[in-house]
Tab-separated table of C-alpha atoms in Angstrom:
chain	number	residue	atom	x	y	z
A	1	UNK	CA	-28.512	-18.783	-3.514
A	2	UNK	CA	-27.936	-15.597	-5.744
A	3	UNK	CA	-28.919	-13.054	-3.468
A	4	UNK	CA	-25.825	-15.284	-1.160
A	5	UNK	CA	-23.217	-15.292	-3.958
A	6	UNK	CA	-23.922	-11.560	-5.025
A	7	UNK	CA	-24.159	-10.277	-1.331
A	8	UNK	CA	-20.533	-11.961	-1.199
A	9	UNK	CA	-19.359	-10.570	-4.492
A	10	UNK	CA	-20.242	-7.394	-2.909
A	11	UNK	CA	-18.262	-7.395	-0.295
A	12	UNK	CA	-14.888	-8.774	-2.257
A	13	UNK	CA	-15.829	-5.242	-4.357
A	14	UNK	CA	-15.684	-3.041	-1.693
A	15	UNK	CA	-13.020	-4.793	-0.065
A	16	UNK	CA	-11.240	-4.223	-3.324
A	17	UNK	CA	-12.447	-0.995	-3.936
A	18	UNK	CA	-11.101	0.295	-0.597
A	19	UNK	CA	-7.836	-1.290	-1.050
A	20	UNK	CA	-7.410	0.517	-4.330
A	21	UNK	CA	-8.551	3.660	-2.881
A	22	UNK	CA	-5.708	3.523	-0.215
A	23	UNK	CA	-3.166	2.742	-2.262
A	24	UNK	CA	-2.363	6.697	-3.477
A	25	UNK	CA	-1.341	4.996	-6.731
A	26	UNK	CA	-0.494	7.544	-9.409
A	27	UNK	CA	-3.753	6.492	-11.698
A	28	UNK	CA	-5.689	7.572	-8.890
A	29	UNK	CA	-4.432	11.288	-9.238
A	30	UNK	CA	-5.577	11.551	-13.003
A	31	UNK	CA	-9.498	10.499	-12.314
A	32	UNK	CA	-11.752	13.190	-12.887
A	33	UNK	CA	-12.503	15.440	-9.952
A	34	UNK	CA	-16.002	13.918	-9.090
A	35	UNK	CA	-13.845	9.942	-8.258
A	36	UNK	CA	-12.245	12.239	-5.299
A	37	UNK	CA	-16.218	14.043	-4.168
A	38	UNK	CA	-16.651	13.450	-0.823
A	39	UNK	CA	-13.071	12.017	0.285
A	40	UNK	CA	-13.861	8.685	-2.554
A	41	UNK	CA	-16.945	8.450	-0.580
A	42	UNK	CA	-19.005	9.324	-3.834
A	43	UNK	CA	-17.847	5.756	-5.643
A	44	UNK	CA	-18.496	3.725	-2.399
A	45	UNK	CA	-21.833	5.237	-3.127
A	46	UNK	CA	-21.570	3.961	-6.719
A	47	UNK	CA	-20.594	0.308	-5.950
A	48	UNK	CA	-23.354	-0.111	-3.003
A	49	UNK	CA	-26.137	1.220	-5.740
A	50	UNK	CA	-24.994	-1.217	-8.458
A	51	UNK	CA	-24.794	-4.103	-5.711
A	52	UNK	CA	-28.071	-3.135	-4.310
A	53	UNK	CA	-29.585	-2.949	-8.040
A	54	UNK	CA	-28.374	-6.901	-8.409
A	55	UNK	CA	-29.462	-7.816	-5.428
A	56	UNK	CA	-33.021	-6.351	-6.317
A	57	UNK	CA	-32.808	-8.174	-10.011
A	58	UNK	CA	-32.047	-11.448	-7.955
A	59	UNK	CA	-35.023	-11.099	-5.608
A	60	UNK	CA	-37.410	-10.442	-8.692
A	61	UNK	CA	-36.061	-13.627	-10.075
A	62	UNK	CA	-34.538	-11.940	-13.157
A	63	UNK	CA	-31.121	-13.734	-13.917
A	64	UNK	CA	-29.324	-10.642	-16.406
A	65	UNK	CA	-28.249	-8.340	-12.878
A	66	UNK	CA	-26.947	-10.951	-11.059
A	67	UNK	CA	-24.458	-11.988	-14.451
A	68	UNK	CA	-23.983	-8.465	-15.259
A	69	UNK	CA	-22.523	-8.599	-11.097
A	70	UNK	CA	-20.667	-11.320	-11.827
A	71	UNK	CA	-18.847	-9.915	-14.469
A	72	UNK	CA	-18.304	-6.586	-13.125
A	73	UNK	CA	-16.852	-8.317	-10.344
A	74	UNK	CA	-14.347	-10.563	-12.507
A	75	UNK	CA	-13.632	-6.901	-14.375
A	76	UNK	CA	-13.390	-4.778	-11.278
A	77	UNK	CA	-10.685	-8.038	-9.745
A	78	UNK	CA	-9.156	-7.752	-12.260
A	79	UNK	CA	-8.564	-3.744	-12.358
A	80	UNK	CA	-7.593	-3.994	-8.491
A	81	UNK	CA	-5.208	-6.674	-9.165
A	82	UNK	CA	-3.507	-4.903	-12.303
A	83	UNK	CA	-3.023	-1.500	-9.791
A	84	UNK	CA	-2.307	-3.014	-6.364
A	85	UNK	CA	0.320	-5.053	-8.100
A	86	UNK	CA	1.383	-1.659	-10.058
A	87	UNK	CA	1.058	-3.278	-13.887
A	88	UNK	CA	-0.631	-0.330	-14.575
């Protein structure tokens, strides 16, 4: 039931993460040069490695990278709501 929830927290990240990413909001312009690598390829890259290290910490039965996931995620919806609704 983890590997479920955290596979579909995954997905709502880079769902979010792409959103952000096409939104050309003025935030975006001020991130260090490596955010932009690889057209924002390079923090796709980023996201799937911290999902796929939760994922593996669910398989081996160890509960602290599936919460750490969780909370990301409430952090990172949180982040994509404040600059997709420009708060920020």
């Amino acid at each position: 039931m983890a590997i479920l929830i955290i596979f579909l927290l995954g997905v709502g990240n880079f769902a979010l993460h792409r959103a952000v990413m096409d939104s050309d909001h003025p935030l975006l312009g001020r991130m260090p040069w490596f955010v932009h690598l690889l057209g924002g390829r390079f923090t796709m890259v980023v996201e799937f490695l911290l999902l796929f290290a939760a994922l593996m910490f669910a398989e081996q039965g160890n509960a602290t990278g599936p919460i750490a996931y969780v909370v990301y995620s409430v952090l990172n919806s949180f982040s994509a709501w404040l600059i997709l609704t420009d708060r920020v």
